[in-house]
Coordinates of C-alpha atoms in Angstrom, one line a residue:
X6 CA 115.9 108.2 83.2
X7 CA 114.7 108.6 86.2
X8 CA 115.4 105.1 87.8
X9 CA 118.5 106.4 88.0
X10 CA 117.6 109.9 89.7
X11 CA 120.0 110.8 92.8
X12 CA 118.6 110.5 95.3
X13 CA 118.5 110.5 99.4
X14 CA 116.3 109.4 102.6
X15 CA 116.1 111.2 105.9
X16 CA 115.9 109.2 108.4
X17 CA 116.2 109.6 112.5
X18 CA 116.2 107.8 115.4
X19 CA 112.8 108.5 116.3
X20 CA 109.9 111.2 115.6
X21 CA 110.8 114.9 116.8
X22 CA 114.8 114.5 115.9
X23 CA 114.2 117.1 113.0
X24 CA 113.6 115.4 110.0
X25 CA 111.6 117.7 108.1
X26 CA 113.5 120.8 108.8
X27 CA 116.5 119.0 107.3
X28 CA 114.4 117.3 104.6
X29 CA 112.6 120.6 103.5
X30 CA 115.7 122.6 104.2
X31 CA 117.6 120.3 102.0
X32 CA 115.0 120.8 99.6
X33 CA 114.9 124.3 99.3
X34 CA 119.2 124.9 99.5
X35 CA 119.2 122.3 96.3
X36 CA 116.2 123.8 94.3
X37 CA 118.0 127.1 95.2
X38 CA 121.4 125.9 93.3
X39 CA 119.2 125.7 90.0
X40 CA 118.6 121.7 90.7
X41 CA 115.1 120.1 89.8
X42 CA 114.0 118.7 93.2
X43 CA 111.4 115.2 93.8
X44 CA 110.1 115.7 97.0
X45 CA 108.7 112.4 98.6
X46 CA 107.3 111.6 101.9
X47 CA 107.1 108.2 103.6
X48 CA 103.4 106.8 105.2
X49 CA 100.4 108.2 104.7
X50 CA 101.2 112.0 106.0
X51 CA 99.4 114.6 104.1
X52 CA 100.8 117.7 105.4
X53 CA 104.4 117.1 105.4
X54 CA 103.9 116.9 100.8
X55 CA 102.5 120.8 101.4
X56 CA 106.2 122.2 103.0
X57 CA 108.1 119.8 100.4
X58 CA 106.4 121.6 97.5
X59 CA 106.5 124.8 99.1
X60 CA 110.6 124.4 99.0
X61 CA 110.7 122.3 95.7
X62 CA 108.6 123.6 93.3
X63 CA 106.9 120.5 92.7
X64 CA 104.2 118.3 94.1
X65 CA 104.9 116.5 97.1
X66 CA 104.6 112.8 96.8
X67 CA 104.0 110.1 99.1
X68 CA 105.4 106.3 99.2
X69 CA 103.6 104.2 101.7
X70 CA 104.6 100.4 100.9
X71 CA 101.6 99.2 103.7
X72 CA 98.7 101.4 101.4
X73 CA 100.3 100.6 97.8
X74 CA 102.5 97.5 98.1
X75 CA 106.1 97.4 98.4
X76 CA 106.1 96.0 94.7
X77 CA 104.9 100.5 93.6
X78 CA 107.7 102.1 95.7
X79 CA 110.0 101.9 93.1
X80 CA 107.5 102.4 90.1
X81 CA 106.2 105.8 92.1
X82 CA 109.2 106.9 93.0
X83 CA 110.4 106.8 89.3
X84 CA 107.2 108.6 88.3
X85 CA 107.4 111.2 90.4
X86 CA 111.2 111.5 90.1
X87 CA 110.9 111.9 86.3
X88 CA 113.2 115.1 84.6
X89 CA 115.0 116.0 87.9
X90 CA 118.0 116.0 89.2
X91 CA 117.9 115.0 92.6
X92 CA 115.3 113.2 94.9
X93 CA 114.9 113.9 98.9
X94 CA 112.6 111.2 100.4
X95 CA 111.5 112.2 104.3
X96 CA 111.5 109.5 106.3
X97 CA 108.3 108.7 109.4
X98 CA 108.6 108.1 112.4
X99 CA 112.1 106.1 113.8
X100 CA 113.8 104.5 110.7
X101 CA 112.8 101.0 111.7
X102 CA 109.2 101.9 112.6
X103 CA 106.7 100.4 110.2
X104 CA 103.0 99.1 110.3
X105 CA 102.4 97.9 113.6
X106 CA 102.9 94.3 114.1
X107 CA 104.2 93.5 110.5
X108 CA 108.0 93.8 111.3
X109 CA 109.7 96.5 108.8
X110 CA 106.8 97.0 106.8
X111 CA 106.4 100.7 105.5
X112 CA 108.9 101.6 107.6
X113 CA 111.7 104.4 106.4
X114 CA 114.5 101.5 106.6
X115 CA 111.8 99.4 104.3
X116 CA 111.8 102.0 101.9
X117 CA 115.4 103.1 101.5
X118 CA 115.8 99.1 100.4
X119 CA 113.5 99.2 98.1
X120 CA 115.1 102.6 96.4
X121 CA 118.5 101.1 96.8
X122 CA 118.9 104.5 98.4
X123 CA 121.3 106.2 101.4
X124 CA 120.2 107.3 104.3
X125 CA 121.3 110.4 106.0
X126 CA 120.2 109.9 110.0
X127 CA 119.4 112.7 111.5
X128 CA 120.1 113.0 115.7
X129 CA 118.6 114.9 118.3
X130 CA 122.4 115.5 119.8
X131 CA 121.3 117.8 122.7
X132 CA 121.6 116.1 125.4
X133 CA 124.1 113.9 124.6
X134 CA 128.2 113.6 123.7
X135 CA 129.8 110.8 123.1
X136 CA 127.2 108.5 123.1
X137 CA 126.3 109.8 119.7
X138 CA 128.4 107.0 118.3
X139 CA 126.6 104.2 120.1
X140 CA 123.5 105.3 118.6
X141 CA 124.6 105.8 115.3
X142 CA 126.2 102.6 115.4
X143 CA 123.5 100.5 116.1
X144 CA 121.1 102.2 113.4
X145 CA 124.0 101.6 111.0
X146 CA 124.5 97.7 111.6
X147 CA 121.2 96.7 112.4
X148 CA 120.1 95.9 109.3
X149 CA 122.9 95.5 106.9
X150 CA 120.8 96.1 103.6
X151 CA 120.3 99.7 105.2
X152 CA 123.1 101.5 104.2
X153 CA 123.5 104.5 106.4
X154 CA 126.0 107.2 104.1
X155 CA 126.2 110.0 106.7
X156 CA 125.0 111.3 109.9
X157 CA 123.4 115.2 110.6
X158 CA 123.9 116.4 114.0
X159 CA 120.7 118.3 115.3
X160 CA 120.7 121.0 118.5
X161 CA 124.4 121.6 118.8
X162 CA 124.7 123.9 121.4
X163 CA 128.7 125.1 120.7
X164 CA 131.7 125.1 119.3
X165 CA 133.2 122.2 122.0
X166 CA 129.7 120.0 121.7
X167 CA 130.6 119.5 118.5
X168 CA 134.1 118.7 118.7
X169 CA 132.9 116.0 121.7
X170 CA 130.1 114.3 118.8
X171 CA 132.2 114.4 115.9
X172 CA 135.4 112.8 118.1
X173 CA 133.4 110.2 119.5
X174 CA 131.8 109.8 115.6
X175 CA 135.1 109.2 114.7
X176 CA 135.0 105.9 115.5
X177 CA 131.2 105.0 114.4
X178 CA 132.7 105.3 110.7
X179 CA 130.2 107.2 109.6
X180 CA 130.1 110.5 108.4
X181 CA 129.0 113.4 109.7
X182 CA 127.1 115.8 107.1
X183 CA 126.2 118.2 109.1
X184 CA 126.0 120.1 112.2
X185 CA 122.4 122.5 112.5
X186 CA 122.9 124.2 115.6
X187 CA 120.5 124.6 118.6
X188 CA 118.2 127.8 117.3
X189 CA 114.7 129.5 117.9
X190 CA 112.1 126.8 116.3
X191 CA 111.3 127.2 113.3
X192 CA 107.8 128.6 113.3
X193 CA 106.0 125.6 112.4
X194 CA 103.0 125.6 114.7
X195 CA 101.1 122.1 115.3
X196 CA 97.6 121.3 116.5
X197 CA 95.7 118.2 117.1
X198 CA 96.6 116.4 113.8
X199 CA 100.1 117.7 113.4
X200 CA 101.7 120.4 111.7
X201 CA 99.1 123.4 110.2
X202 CA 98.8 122.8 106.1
X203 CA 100.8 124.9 103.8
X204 CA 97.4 126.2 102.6
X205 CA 96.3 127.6 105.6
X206 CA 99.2 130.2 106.4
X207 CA 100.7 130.6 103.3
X208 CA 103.1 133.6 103.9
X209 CA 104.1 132.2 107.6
X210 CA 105.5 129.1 105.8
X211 CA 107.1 130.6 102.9
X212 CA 109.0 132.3 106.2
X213 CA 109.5 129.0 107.9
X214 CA 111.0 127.2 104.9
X215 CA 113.3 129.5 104.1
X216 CA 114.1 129.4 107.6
X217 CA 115.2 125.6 107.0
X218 CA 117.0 126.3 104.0
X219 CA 119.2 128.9 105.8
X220 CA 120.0 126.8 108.7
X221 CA 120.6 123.7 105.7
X222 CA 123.0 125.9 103.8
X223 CA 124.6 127.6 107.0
X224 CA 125.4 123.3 108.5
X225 CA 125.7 121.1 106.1
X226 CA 128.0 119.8 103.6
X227 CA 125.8 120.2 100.2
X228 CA 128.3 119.0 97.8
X229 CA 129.2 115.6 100.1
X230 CA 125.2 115.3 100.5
X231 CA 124.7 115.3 96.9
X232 CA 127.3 113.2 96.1
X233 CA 126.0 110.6 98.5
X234 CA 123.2 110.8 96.6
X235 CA 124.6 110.4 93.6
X236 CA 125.8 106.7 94.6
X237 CA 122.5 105.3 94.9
X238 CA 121.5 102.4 93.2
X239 CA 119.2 102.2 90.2
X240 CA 115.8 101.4 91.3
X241 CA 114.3 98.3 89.8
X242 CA 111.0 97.8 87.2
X243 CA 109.3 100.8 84.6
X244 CA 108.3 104.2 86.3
X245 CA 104.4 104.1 87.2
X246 CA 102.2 105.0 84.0
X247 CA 98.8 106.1 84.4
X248 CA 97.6 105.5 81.6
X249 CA 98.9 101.9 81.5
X250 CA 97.8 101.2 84.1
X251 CA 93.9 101.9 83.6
X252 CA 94.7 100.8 79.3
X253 CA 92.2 98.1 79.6
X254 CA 89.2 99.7 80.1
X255 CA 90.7 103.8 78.9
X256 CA 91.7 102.5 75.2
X257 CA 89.8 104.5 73.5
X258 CA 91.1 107.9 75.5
X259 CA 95.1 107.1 74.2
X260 CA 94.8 110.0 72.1
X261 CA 93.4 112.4 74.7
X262 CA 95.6 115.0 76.1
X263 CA 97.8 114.3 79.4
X264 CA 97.1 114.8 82.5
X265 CA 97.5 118.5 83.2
X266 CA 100.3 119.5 85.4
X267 CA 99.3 119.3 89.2
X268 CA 99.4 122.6 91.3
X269 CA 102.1 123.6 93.8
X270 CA 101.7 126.1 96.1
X271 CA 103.2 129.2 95.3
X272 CA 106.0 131.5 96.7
X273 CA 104.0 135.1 96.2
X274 CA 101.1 136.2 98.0
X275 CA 99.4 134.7 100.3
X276 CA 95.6 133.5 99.0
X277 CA 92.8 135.1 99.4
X278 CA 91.4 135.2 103.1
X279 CA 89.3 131.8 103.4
X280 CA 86.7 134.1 105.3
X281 CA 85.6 135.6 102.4
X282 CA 83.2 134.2 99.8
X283 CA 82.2 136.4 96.5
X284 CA 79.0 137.2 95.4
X285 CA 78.4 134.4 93.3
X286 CA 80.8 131.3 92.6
X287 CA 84.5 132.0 92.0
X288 CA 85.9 131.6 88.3
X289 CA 87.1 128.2 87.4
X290 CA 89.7 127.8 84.5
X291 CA 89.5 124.4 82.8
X292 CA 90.7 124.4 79.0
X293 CA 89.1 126.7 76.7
X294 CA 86.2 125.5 74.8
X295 CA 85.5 122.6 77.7
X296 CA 86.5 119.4 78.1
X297 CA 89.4 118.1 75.8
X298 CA 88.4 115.6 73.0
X299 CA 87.5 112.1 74.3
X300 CA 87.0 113.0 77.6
X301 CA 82.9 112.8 77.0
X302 CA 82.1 115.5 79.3
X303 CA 82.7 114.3 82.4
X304 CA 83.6 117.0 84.8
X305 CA 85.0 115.9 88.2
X306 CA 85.1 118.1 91.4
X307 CA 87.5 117.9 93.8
X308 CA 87.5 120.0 97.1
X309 CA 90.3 121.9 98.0
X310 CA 91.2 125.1 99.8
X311 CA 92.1 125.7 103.2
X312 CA 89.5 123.3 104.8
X313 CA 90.2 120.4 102.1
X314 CA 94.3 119.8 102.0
X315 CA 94.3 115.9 102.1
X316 CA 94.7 114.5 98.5
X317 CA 97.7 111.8 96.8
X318 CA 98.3 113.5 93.5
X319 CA 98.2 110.4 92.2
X320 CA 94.3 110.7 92.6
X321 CA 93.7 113.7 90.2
X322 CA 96.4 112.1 87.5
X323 CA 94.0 108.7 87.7
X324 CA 90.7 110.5 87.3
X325 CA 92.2 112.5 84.4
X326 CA 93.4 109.6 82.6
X327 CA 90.1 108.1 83.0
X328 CA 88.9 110.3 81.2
X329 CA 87.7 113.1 83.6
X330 CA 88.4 116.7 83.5
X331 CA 89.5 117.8 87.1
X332 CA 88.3 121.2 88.6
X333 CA 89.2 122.0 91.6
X334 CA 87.1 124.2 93.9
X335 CA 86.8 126.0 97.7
X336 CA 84.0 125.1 99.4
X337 CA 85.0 128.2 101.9
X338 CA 84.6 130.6 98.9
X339 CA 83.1 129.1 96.0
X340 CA 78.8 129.6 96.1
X341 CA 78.1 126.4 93.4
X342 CA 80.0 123.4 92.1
X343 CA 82.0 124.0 89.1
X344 CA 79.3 124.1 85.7
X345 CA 78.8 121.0 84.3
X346 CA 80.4 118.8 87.6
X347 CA 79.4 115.2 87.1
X348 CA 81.3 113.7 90.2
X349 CA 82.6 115.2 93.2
X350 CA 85.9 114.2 95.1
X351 CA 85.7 115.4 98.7
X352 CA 89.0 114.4 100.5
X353 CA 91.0 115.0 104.2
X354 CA 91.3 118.1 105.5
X355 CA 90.1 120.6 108.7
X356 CA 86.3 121.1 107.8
X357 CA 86.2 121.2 112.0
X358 CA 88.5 124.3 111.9
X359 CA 86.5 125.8 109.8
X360 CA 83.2 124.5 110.4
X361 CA 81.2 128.1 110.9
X362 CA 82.2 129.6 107.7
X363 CA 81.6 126.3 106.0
X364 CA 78.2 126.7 107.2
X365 CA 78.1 129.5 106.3
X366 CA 78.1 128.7 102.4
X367 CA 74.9 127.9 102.5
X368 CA 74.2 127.8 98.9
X369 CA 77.1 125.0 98.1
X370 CA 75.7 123.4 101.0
X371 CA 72.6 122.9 99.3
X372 CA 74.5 122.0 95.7
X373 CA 76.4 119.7 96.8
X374 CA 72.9 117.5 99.0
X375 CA 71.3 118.4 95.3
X376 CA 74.2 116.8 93.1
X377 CA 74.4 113.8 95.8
X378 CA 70.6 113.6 95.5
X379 CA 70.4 113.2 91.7
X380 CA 72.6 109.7 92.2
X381 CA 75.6 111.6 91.2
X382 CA 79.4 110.0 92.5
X383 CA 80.3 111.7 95.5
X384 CA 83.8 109.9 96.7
X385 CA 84.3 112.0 100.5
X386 CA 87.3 110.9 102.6
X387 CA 87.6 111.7 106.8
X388 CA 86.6 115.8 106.0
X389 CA 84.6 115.0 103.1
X390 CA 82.7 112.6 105.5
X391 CA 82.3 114.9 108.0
X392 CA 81.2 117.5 105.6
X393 CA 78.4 115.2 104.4
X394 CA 76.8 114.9 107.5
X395 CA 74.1 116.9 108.6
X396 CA 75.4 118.8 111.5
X397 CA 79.3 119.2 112.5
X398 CA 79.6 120.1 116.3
X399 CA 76.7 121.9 116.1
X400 CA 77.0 124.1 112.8
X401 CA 74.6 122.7 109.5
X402 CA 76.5 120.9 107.1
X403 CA 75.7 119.1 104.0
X404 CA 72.7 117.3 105.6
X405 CA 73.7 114.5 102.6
X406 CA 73.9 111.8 105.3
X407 CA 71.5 111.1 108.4
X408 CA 74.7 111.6 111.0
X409 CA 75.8 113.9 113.4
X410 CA 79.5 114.7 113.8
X411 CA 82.0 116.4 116.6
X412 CA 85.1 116.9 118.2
X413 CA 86.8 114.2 120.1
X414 CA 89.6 113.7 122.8
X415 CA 90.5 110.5 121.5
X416 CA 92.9 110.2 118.4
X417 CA 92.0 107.5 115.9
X418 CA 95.2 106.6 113.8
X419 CA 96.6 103.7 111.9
X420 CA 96.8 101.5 109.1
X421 CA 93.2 99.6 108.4
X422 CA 93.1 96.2 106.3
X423 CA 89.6 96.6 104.3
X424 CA 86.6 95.1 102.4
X425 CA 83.9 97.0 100.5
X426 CA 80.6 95.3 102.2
X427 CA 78.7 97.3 99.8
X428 CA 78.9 98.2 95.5
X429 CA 79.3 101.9 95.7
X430 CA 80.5 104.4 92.6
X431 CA 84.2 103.3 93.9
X432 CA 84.3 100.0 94.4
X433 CA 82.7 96.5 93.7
X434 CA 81.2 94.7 96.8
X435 CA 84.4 92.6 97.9
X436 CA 87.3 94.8 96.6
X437 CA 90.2 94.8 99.3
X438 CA 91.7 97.9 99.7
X439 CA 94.6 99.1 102.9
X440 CA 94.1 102.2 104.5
X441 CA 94.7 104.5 107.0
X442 CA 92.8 106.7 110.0
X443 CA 93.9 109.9 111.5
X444 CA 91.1 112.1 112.9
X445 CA 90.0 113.6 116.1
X446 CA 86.5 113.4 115.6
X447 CA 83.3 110.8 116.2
X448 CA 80.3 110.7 113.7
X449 CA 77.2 108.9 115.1
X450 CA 76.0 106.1 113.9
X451 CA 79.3 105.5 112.0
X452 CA 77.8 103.6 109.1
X453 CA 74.6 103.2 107.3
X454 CA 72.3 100.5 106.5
X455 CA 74.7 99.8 103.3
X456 CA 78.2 99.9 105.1
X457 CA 81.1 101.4 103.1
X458 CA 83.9 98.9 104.4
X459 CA 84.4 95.9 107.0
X460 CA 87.7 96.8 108.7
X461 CA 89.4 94.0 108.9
X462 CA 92.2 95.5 111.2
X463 CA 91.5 96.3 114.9
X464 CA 89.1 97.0 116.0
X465 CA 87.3 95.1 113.3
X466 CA 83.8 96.8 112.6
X467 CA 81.8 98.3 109.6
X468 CA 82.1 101.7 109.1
X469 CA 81.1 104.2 106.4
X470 CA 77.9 105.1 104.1
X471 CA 77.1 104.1 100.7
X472 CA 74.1 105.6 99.4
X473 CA 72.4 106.1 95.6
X474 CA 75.8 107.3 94.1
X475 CA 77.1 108.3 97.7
X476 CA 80.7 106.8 99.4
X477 CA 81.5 108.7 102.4
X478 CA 84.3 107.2 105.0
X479 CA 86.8 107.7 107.5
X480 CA 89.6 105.9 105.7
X481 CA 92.0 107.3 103.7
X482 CA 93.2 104.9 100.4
X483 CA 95.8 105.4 97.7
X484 CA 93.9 104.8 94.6
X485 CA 96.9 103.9 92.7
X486 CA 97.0 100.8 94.8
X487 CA 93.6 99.9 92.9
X488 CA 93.5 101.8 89.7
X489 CA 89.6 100.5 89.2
X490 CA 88.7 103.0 91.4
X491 CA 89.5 106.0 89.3
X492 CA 88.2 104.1 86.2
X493 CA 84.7 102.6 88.2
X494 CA 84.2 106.5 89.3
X495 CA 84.6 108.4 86.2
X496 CA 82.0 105.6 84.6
X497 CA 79.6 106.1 87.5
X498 CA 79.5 109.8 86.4
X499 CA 79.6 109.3 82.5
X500 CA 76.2 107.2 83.3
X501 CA 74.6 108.7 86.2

């Protein structure tokens, strides 16, 4: 059962400490010992999911208590955590740093409660000796519903630094898990929104994760880690069910297969080069003979590839038990939409890294302004937005939307409290929905005549399109905080 799934979270002081190497390390060493491995990721990130599959085998899942309520942490958890043997949840940020201004909220702390979990701390120790156990200490009594299990020590420099930490640890009464000594950084190479995605240098990461693994397996004590994690407690409430959770309007599609098992990237070759497109548009591979039984037809879209990364896999599990058939395409290689696409799911991503030889794709430029033109759903998020537009620093694009978009100094990031202002092909006029911003980019005007959202956070504004069938935005959302959406969208295409 997996409410009952061991399971850890990773936790530090604050950001840069080393939490995902240990985390995805961890990962990796585990799945290596023949263990079935749930990888989660606290908050909103995107990228951080792509390294945890990469080292799992499975998809990377997030639990953000701000985006779905603290009341679905559990319930997705358990989901995700179903069959396997062992859970690792990466923490964000400092482990008491949540949604600004509303105290622990989606903060790592917040969700170790709510998992009945342990956390493992993980501590920048370079610079420091025997202050170590000052710091530990006050993560570990500051909230006493926290229960810190053990502590890894991060950038040991020798043999007598880590005599110094663990003697003055001594006294913290906490233990110490490990020691991951101070090494060449893994290559992990960041750029204006964080860490580069998985898909975008495959090979290079397969390198860097095992890279974590080693230095996991070379510091730390496995067998006490895992049997921390074996004394969690069992997490409250049923496992998250997709299909009952859209079985008031999706009755009629009981009997229709499953959701097909999501993708993770894979440890062989590296993918195709995204600068080459093929003659015509590449094959896709839904089920032989089309669409299963009861599924009506409807064919959703969703953009992924290189320039496309950004997606809760919670998203394509909805729209198929809504009764779509999910086909995933790369709008760097593939010429047309899928055959047959009756919606199209356009999500976060890099289009601005890749703007030139998305431009460049000039025929799926021109499907995808015809399919948005006929009144069809087209649900775009942050990249999908910017891909809409007509004109991305400079280079055509979509030409779907009468905006221009570029490159910004200015970083755009947090957690938005919204309203739809309009009825679009995702959401009733007045549905409240949380979200989040992370981009580096303006688009001018920022929303239409028929507004996609009033953000009711600061700043608080308008912002977005809806248009005939048409939702483009900046914010990100976790539809299984509002299941509706999945279920509204896959109607909108069934009748469009």
């Amino acid at each position: 059962m997996s409410a009952s799934v061991p399971r850890l979270v990773i936790a530090a002081p604050s950001s840069g400490s080393g939490k995902t190497t240990v985390a995805t390390g961890l990962m990796a060493a585990f799945a290596a010992r023949g263990l079935a491995v749930s990888p989660h990721k606290v908050g909103p990130d995107y990228i951080d999911p792509g390294y945890h599959a990469l080292a799992s085998g499975r998809v990377g899942r997030n639990l953000d208590a701000y985006l779905c309520g603290p009341e679905l942490i559990g319930p997705l958890f358990s989901h995700g955590a179903r069959g396997c043997d062992i859970a690792v949840v990466e923490g964000v940020m400092g482990m008491y740093d949540g949604a600004a201004g509303e105290g622990e909220l989606a903060s790592t702390a917040h969700v170790a409660k709510l998992l009945r979990a342990p956390v493992v701390l993980v501590v920048d120790a370079s610079s420091q000796s025997r202050s170590v156990a000052a710091l530990v200490h006050g993560f570990a009594s500051w909230d006493p519903e926290v229960r810190v299990g053990g502590v890894i020590l991060n950038k040991v420099a020798s043999d007598r630094h880590e005599e110094l930490l663990r003697e003055a640890l001594d006294s913290a009464g906490v233990p110490v898990l490990g020691v991951l000594r101070r090494v060449a950084q893994v290559d992990t190479p960041s750029r204006h929104l964080g860490l580069v995605p998985v898909a975008e240098r495959h090979a290079a990461a397969v390198e860097a994760v095992a890279a974590m693994r080693a230095q996991v397996e070379a510091g730390c004590d496995l067998e006490g880690l895992l049997g921390l994690a074996r004394s969690a407690g069992v997490v409250s409430g049923a496992a998250w069910d997709v299909a009952e959770v859209l079985a008031p309007a999706a009755e009629p599609l009981m009997d229709a297969a499953p959701p097909p098992p999501l993708p993770v990237p894979t440890l062989g070759a590296a993918p195709p080069d995204p600068r080459f497109r093929p003659e015509g548009p590449r094959p896709q591979t839904p089920p032989e003979g089309g669409p299963p039984d009861g599924l009506d037809g409807v064919r959703v879209a969703v953009a992924g590839g290189p320039a496309f990364t950004f997606s809760y896999a919670e998203h394509s599990e909805l729209l198929a038990a809504a009764g779509a058939e999910v086909v995933v395409f790369d709008p760097l290689r593939d010429e047309q939409l899928p055959d047959g696409t009756s919606g199209l799911v356009i999500g976060g991503g890099f289009p601005e890294v890749y703007a030139s030889e998305l431009s460049a794709n000039e025929p799926l430029r021109k499907a995808v302004a015809a399919l948005a033109e006929s009144g069809a759903p087209v649900a775009a998020e942050c990249a999908g937005l910017l891909y809409l537009c007509r004109e991305l620093d400079g280079q055509p694009m979509c030409g779907v939307l009468d905006a221009s978009a570029r490159m910004s100094e200015r970083l755009t990031l947090g957690y938005r409290d919204a309203v739809a202002v309009s009825d679009s092909s995702l959401a009733a006029a007045g549905t409240r929905m949380r979200g989040h911003e992370f981009h580096r980019t303006v688009v001018e005007p920022g929303s239409g005549a028929a507004p996609a959202w009033g953000v009711r956070t600061p700043p608080r504004r308008v912002e977005g399109f809806v248009q005939q069938g048409v939702h483009a935005s900046y914010l990100h959302t976790h539809w299984a905080s509002e299941p509706g959406v999945a279920r509204r969208f896959v109607e909108r295409c069934r009748t469009s």
